[in-house]
Amino acid sequence: MKKLLSFLLLTAVCFNACKKGVEMQENSGDPKITNNLNQFKDLKVPSTSRSDENGIAKAGSVRVNAIDNSGCSTILHKQSAEFDKLSVLDPSGNIMYAGSLIDGESIQNGTYKPLFLPGDYVRKPITYSVSIQGSNGAISKTINPDLASFRVSMQEIMSANIVGQQPANFTFELVHARSKREIEMKIGANLKIGSFFSSVANFDESALSTKSFYLLKIYQKFFSADINIPADGNLFNKPTNFEGTVAPVYISSIDYGRSAYLLIESSYDSTRVYKSIEASFSVWKIGGGGSLSKEHKEVMDNMKLSGTIIGGSSSDAAKAIEGIPAFRDYVINGGNMGPDSRGEVIAYTLRNAKDHGIYKTIINGDYYMTDCSSQLVNVNSFVAPQHHYLSTGMVDDWRYWRYEGVVFRAYNKQVSGTVPINVYFSEGGRDHYYTMGTLNDFNYWRYEGVAFYAYPTQVPGSVPIYIHYSTGGRDHYYSQSSNLNDPRYWDDFQGVGFYAMP
């Protein structure tokens, strides 16, 4: 698979999906904030949609082309997800600080550009606090909202002696990856930043019939840094020449910890892959005290894995990994916050500067799949004394019927250009009759349903299916041949009944 994901580019991506398949909701701010002095209160909130539907989440599927002669067609599956927490795959990005101001217009087009203010604009100081437990130092700082001040203040907070370990639940999620766009949605990728998925060109969507691809997301939060929003809503002094109509957004909360985004290629189903990864986590955590079962080991040994990890042990900020050994080292090492593993920026929350509501976005994850549920199937012929029967399956009464073999192929579901072939049975005549039409003499014929689907006229690749009838035996027979070996028995040639595949 050759490093399916190289996650080291400067990229901001959405992380936590809060709900799917719903219409976009208006962002609403904290009702405790009066907003009286907020200079942006009369501007528009940035559009929260990154979809093609202008803010409407979508779900459903549509067939995009006709079913071909093999019984297959392409289905477009539409899906969307709404996100309210963003993740970064480069913790050193220059917008990664509490109070970071981002241009509202750039939010709408997905470029996420810092809002550059005029020289006479003075940002008000912000106060933020961290959720670290057991610190012997300050956990709250008031700073000028810029990258350098934030980094210095965080370094001061993190250099204090911290007693005990921070709660850091290790959670992971395994989801199907059926297209590049679905991978982007499952991660929540902001597609406009960098070339985040340039290396996913090796993701082979044509191999989905024999291989399964899964996205493994791991998230372990140590603590967060959160802004105190003033009750009057006035985080900013009004720029002297701010002429925009869309309110900016700002980073109000940052999660620290470690995370991983890994793409797995496997021939096993999702249940077996999930259980094998879960079992591996348990065994790796206890070291030499346990071992994987034969089944779990087989699954792990036969998967291909690559991706990126953020916030590992020591000074690792973000690095690419490939293979199970590197993945194992990541799980074992750096799992708890300590002097050598303080965590990195793994997620952040945006709020709009209009009413301080959480900024949300919708991302599409459409994917195409080949649907071969309408397949060509064998039509089998069975014979009993003066009685012939066609079926796409097998019969139950082998004492009565004798199997003759496959006579042609037809469709088990209707495809473009085909018609239903109806089957009728005569109890008195012990005869089955197959026709594109309908029979009205229900005193003699009883309708049994649709036997299969075939063509009313010849199409490329199809052959005529001829109808032969025995007057003496009151027996219909269907064949690709217009001449049968016993013309005295098959005395009534009735021509072409329909067209099917040989």
XYZ file of C-alpha atoms in Angstrom:
502
model
C 0.000 0.000 0.000
C 3.142 2.173 0.270
C 2.326 4.690 2.986
C -1.275 5.348 2.245
C -1.366 8.403 4.435
C 1.389 10.897 5.053
C -0.057 13.140 7.711
C 2.789 15.612 8.247
C 1.380 18.504 6.249
C 0.070 21.664 7.884
C -3.541 20.607 8.089
C -6.525 21.372 10.236
C -9.225 18.722 10.196
C -12.512 18.180 11.901
C -12.405 15.573 14.655
C -15.608 14.863 16.571
C -18.852 14.248 14.728
C -21.711 15.281 16.925
C -24.567 14.276 14.658
C -25.303 13.105 11.144
C -28.064 13.470 8.609
C -29.657 16.611 10.062
C -30.340 20.077 8.716
C -27.900 22.762 9.680
C -28.711 24.495 12.958
C -27.972 28.155 13.673
C -25.054 28.616 16.043
C -26.263 30.074 19.297
C -24.024 31.745 21.814
C -23.962 31.497 25.568
C -27.164 33.177 26.867
C -25.159 34.598 29.791
C -23.146 36.775 27.394
C -24.870 40.135 26.905
C -22.873 40.984 23.760
C -23.513 44.693 24.447
C -19.971 45.783 23.599
C -19.243 43.236 20.880
C -18.231 45.078 17.711
C -19.018 42.044 15.546
C -22.554 41.422 16.794
C -24.206 42.831 13.656
C -22.128 40.818 11.190
C -22.983 37.470 9.640
C -21.831 34.192 11.161
C -19.551 32.310 8.735
C -21.334 29.612 6.795
C -20.897 26.347 8.616
C -21.152 24.199 5.517
C -18.282 22.631 3.655
C -20.770 20.580 1.639
C -22.193 21.020 -1.826
C -25.661 21.474 -0.399
C -25.257 24.949 1.172
C -25.606 23.872 4.761
C -27.883 20.866 4.416
C -26.628 17.512 5.579
C -27.545 14.739 3.218
C -28.050 11.011 3.196
C -29.319 8.456 0.742
C -28.236 6.747 -2.440
C -28.881 7.038 -6.141
C -28.073 4.768 -9.092
C -25.872 6.781 -11.441
C -25.813 4.458 -14.449
C -27.851 1.640 -15.926
C -27.267 -1.946 -14.914
C -24.999 -3.514 -17.524
C -25.148 -6.983 -19.045
C -23.166 -8.419 -16.136
C -25.884 -7.290 -13.762
C -23.809 -4.518 -12.171
C -24.278 -0.777 -11.831
C -22.741 2.099 -9.904
C -24.491 3.466 -6.832
C -23.658 6.894 -5.393
C -24.093 6.826 -1.624
C -24.551 10.303 -0.151
C -23.671 11.033 3.450
C -22.646 14.022 5.540
C -21.480 14.631 9.077
C -21.568 17.716 11.293
C -18.472 18.541 13.350
C -17.907 20.926 16.240
C -14.353 20.029 17.280
C -11.362 20.379 15.003
C -8.130 18.453 15.051
C -4.660 19.394 13.880
C -2.102 17.075 12.412
C 0.743 19.571 12.828
C 0.789 20.868 16.423
C 3.345 23.522 15.438
C 0.892 25.325 13.150
C 0.924 29.109 13.504
C -2.791 29.389 14.332
C -2.575 26.948 17.246
C -3.042 29.174 20.284
C -5.903 30.245 22.514
C -7.506 33.414 21.163
C -6.159 32.888 17.646
C -8.304 34.983 15.307
C -9.256 33.480 11.925
C -10.777 35.363 9.017
C -14.472 34.547 8.609
C -14.340 34.587 4.817
C -11.493 32.060 4.837
C -13.549 29.799 7.094
C -16.246 29.711 4.426
C -13.877 28.752 1.623
C -11.878 26.372 3.799
C -8.468 28.091 3.713
C -8.443 29.021 7.434
C -6.284 32.146 7.201
C -5.282 34.206 10.244
C -7.074 37.543 10.474
C -4.385 40.185 10.014
C -5.425 43.377 11.768
C -4.216 46.941 11.089
C -1.261 48.323 12.989
C -3.358 50.546 15.265
C -5.541 47.628 16.342
C -4.927 46.540 19.927
C -6.095 43.116 21.019
C -7.464 42.891 24.531
C -5.633 40.443 26.802
C -7.328 37.083 27.265
C -7.469 34.824 30.286
C -7.336 31.085 29.883
C -7.052 28.171 32.284
C -5.971 24.552 31.965
C -7.729 21.489 33.339
C -4.571 19.915 34.786
C -5.135 18.266 38.144
C -2.541 18.223 40.925
C -0.403 21.109 39.674
C 1.697 22.984 42.263
C 1.823 26.016 39.978
C -0.593 28.407 38.298
C -3.238 26.873 36.063
C -4.563 30.196 34.766
C -2.790 32.866 32.708
C -3.672 36.290 31.305
C -1.750 37.013 28.114
C -1.728 39.025 24.936
C -3.448 36.735 22.408
C -0.528 35.839 20.160
C 1.388 32.634 19.454
C 4.599 33.568 21.279
C 2.849 34.691 24.478
C 0.706 31.563 24.534
C 3.682 29.238 24.102
C 5.651 30.962 26.850
C 2.726 30.868 29.261
C 2.022 27.204 28.519
C 5.670 26.381 29.110
C 5.442 28.056 32.526
C 2.329 26.061 33.402
C 3.803 22.761 32.228
C 7.120 23.284 34.047
C 5.389 23.196 37.427
C 5.474 20.016 39.472
C 2.352 17.952 38.808
C 1.365 15.421 41.444
C -0.351 12.239 40.250
C -1.502 11.198 36.807
C -4.102 12.919 34.694
C -7.210 10.973 33.672
C -6.510 9.979 30.071
C -8.947 7.497 28.637
C -7.609 5.617 25.644
C -10.381 5.415 23.054
C -10.305 4.114 19.528
C -12.763 3.849 16.676
C -12.644 1.661 13.581
C -14.739 2.722 10.597
C -15.076 1.476 7.044
C -13.242 3.409 4.337
C -14.955 2.945 0.988
C -13.629 5.966 -0.878
C -11.204 8.842 -0.474
C -14.075 11.212 0.250
C -15.415 8.945 2.952
C -11.967 8.793 4.580
C -11.896 12.575 4.470
C -15.291 12.789 6.130
C -14.535 10.161 8.785
C -11.410 12.093 9.783
C -13.200 15.372 9.105
C -10.589 16.724 6.723
C -10.606 20.353 5.663
C -9.785 19.661 2.046
C -8.692 23.192 1.200
C -5.629 23.203 3.447
C -2.450 21.832 1.944
C -2.458 18.554 0.038
C -3.515 16.481 3.002
C -4.574 13.429 1.045
C -2.039 13.561 -1.769
C -0.584 10.199 -0.750
C -3.998 8.532 -0.612
C -3.607 8.084 -4.355
C -2.437 4.601 -3.383
C -5.838 3.886 -1.851
C -7.160 1.442 -4.432
C -10.922 1.779 -4.629
C -11.010 -0.880 -7.356
C -9.711 -3.454 -4.866
C -12.721 -3.144 -2.582
C -14.179 -6.412 -3.859
C -11.249 -8.375 -2.443
C -9.826 -6.054 0.226
C -11.382 -4.011 2.979
C -10.012 -0.658 4.091
C -10.579 0.760 7.562
C -9.726 4.022 9.256
C -8.488 3.583 12.822
C -8.779 6.720 14.960
C -7.155 6.858 18.392
C -7.743 9.710 20.819
C -6.277 10.238 24.277
C -6.868 13.612 25.919
C -4.662 14.670 28.855
C -6.094 18.143 29.519
C -7.472 21.253 27.817
C -6.748 24.991 27.788
C -9.937 27.082 27.736
C -10.606 30.811 27.302
C -12.760 32.777 29.737
C -15.296 34.633 27.582
C -16.125 38.092 29.027
C -19.753 38.539 30.028
C -20.092 41.577 27.736
C -18.850 39.605 24.734
C -16.023 42.061 24.143
C -12.963 39.948 23.358
C -11.716 42.390 20.725
C -11.325 46.105 20.148
C -12.989 47.056 16.892
C -10.510 47.307 14.006
C -10.413 50.830 12.597
C -10.760 49.654 8.999
C -12.565 46.343 9.372
C -14.891 46.331 6.367
C -15.884 42.695 6.191
C -19.452 41.434 6.457
C -18.608 38.056 7.986
C -17.583 37.831 11.623
C -14.225 36.201 12.358
C -13.874 33.080 14.472
C -11.393 32.352 17.234
C -9.897 29.355 18.998
C -11.591 29.097 22.376
C -10.382 25.703 23.587
C -7.420 23.423 22.872
C -7.101 19.737 23.778
C -3.694 18.293 24.628
C -2.834 14.622 24.517
C -2.053 12.213 21.743
C -3.887 10.877 18.728
C -3.380 8.689 15.691
C -4.976 8.301 12.273
C -4.151 5.018 10.590
C -5.384 3.408 7.406
C -5.625 -0.382 7.521
C -5.865 -2.718 4.563
C -7.240 -6.152 5.334
C -9.129 -9.010 3.731
C -11.015 -9.636 6.989
C -14.364 -8.170 7.995
C -14.625 -5.206 10.363
C -15.686 -7.295 13.380
C -12.596 -9.506 13.230
C -10.285 -6.548 12.601
C -11.783 -4.588 15.516
C -11.587 -7.522 17.946
C -8.009 -8.302 16.929
C -6.904 -4.693 17.455
C -8.723 -4.566 20.792
C -7.051 -7.813 21.893
C -3.666 -6.485 20.770
C -4.108 -3.339 22.872
C -4.779 -5.471 25.948
C -1.804 -7.772 25.359
C 0.613 -4.968 24.529
C -0.332 -3.043 27.658
C 0.508 -5.975 29.960
C 3.811 -6.699 28.263
C 5.054 -10.278 28.421
C 2.162 -11.432 30.568
C -0.132 -12.377 27.707
C -0.292 -13.450 24.103
C -2.673 -13.129 21.201
C -4.899 -16.002 20.188
C -4.071 -17.761 16.928
C -7.032 -16.105 15.209
C -6.184 -12.562 16.373
C -2.518 -13.031 15.476
C -3.461 -14.186 11.987
C -5.584 -11.080 11.438
C -2.869 -8.735 12.729
C -0.122 -10.446 10.717
C -2.067 -10.043 7.492
C -3.019 -6.371 7.756
C -1.195 -3.425 6.238
C -1.136 -0.295 8.363
C 0.232 3.222 7.942
C -0.587 6.713 9.084
C 0.547 9.307 11.584
C 0.803 9.646 15.345
C 0.703 12.879 17.325
C 1.912 13.394 20.871
C 3.910 10.244 21.447
C 6.609 9.839 24.060
C 9.526 12.234 24.548
C 9.611 15.067 22.012
C 7.657 13.388 19.237
C 5.100 15.898 18.004
C 3.868 14.264 14.828
C 5.441 11.525 12.781
C 4.478 8.969 10.203
C 4.438 5.308 11.104
C 4.071 2.162 9.050
C 3.614 -1.424 10.125
C 2.479 -3.230 13.236
C 5.782 -2.903 15.229
C 5.669 0.912 15.060
C 1.992 0.846 15.958
C 2.740 -1.405 18.939
C 5.420 0.996 20.204
C 2.977 3.885 19.987
C 0.359 2.045 22.053
C 2.835 0.970 24.742
C 4.841 4.181 25.128
C 3.657 7.614 26.170
C 0.226 6.499 27.298
C 0.161 8.704 30.389
C 0.998 12.348 30.922
C 4.381 12.756 32.576
C 7.615 14.788 32.451
C 8.560 13.184 29.124
C 5.064 13.119 27.665
C 3.131 16.336 28.273
C 0.964 15.845 25.226
C 0.587 17.820 22.031
C -2.214 19.857 20.507
C -4.627 17.250 19.159
C -7.915 19.138 18.868
C -9.412 22.583 19.245
C -12.776 24.320 19.292
C -13.722 27.402 17.298
C -16.294 30.008 18.284
C -17.652 32.766 16.103
C -16.985 36.336 17.228
C -20.587 37.427 16.568
C -22.271 35.661 19.503
C -19.513 33.264 20.658
C -21.445 30.207 19.516
C -19.419 27.114 18.669
C -18.500 27.042 14.999
C -19.728 23.907 13.255
C -19.279 22.530 9.779
C -20.783 19.894 7.547
C -18.489 17.691 5.475
C -19.613 15.345 2.732
C -18.386 11.784 2.523
C -19.942 10.559 -0.705
C -18.694 7.307 -2.115
C -19.407 5.136 -5.128
C -19.940 1.402 -4.923
C -20.507 -1.226 -7.573
C -23.822 -2.968 -7.054
C -24.046 -6.424 -8.584
C -27.173 -7.535 -6.759
C -28.903 -7.833 -10.153
C -26.743 -10.659 -11.383
C -26.811 -13.098 -14.205
C -27.749 -16.476 -12.794
C -27.916 -19.948 -14.263
C -31.304 -21.168 -15.412
C -31.437 -24.908 -14.769
C -33.558 -27.449 -16.590
C -35.281 -30.355 -14.847
C -37.239 -33.154 -16.470
C -39.908 -35.601 -15.352
C -42.085 -37.864 -17.536
C -43.609 -35.528 -20.164
C -42.811 -32.489 -18.007
C -40.007 -29.909 -18.175
C -39.268 -27.216 -15.615
C -36.915 -24.196 -15.534
C -35.572 -22.659 -12.318
C -32.750 -20.410 -11.133
C -32.440 -22.657 -8.095
C -32.675 -26.344 -7.328
C -35.760 -28.505 -6.833
C -36.767 -30.268 -3.617
C -38.359 -33.429 -4.986
C -35.509 -35.354 -6.535
C -37.620 -38.502 -6.711
C -39.753 -36.773 -9.350
C -37.265 -34.507 -11.105
C -34.049 -35.305 -12.922
C -31.481 -32.519 -13.430
C -30.590 -31.831 -17.096
C -28.146 -28.955 -16.646
C -27.877 -25.215 -17.344
C -29.755 -24.155 -20.467
C -29.014 -20.394 -20.425
C -28.444 -17.471 -18.058
C -30.896 -14.742 -17.058
C -31.166 -11.990 -14.448
C -32.473 -12.441 -10.916
C -33.540 -8.760 -10.827
C -34.715 -6.458 -13.558
C -31.989 -4.576 -15.395
C -32.241 -2.008 -18.142
C -33.913 -3.453 -21.234
C -35.191 -6.654 -19.653
C -38.745 -7.765 -18.958
C -40.137 -10.248 -16.454
C -40.573 -13.799 -17.681
C -43.745 -15.097 -16.076
C -44.227 -18.750 -15.292
C -47.585 -20.567 -15.412
C -48.375 -24.123 -14.345
C -51.118 -26.430 -15.561
C -52.168 -28.983 -12.979
C -54.193 -30.908 -15.530
C -51.523 -30.890 -18.192
C -48.547 -31.191 -15.808
C -46.840 -28.462 -17.796
C -44.873 -25.256 -17.090
C -45.051 -22.348 -19.514
C -42.676 -19.317 -19.568
C -43.710 -16.135 -21.343
C -43.192 -12.379 -21.507
C -46.942 -11.992 -21.694
C -49.906 -13.046 -19.600
C -52.326 -15.942 -19.932
C -56.041 -15.416 -19.470
C -57.283 -19.013 -19.311
C -56.942 -19.402 -15.562
C -59.102 -22.533 -15.612
C -56.144 -24.293 -17.201
C -53.135 -22.146 -16.240
C -52.187 -20.985 -12.749
C -49.821 -18.015 -12.427
C -46.781 -18.811 -10.245
C -44.867 -15.517 -10.474
C -41.764 -14.114 -12.170
C -39.235 -16.830 -12.936
C -36.411 -14.509 -14.082
C -35.763 -11.480 -16.321
C -34.722 -11.622 -19.979
C -34.696 -9.456 -23.120
C -37.663 -9.074 -25.494
C -35.304 -8.346 -28.416
C -31.763 -9.378 -29.132
C -28.974 -7.326 -27.542
C -25.204 -7.800 -27.905
C -24.158 -11.058 -26.282
C -27.658 -12.504 -26.015
C -29.060 -15.568 -27.769
C -32.623 -16.531 -28.704
C -34.426 -19.011 -26.476
C -36.741 -21.121 -28.617
C -40.026 -22.663 -27.499
C -40.842 -26.235 -28.475
C -44.140 -27.924 -27.697
C -45.298 -31.531 -27.700
C -48.951 -31.880 -28.639
C -49.108 -35.456 -27.460
C -47.175 -34.883 -24.248
C -48.701 -31.461 -23.564
C -45.167 -30.370 -22.658
C -43.233 -27.119 -23.311
C -39.465 -27.110 -23.681
C -37.005 -24.165 -23.914
C -33.670 -24.369 -25.698
C -30.974 -22.330 -27.434
C -31.432 -24.698 -30.370
C -34.196 -24.358 -32.929
C -33.928 -28.048 -33.829
C -34.395 -30.859 -31.323
C -33.412 -34.492 -31.750
C -36.951 -35.872 -31.511
C -39.122 -33.905 -33.962
C -41.907 -36.486 -33.756
C -42.376 -35.710 -30.035
C -41.629 -31.995 -30.350
C -44.051 -31.466 -33.176
C -44.937 -27.795 -32.618
C -42.084 -25.290 -32.998
C -43.342 -21.981 -31.548
C -40.375 -19.721 -32.342
C -38.426 -17.344 -30.100
C -39.805 -16.891 -26.619
C -37.254 -14.331 -25.398
C -33.530 -13.575 -25.434
C -31.084 -14.514 -22.676
C -27.369 -14.959 -22.130
C -25.619 -18.200 -23.089
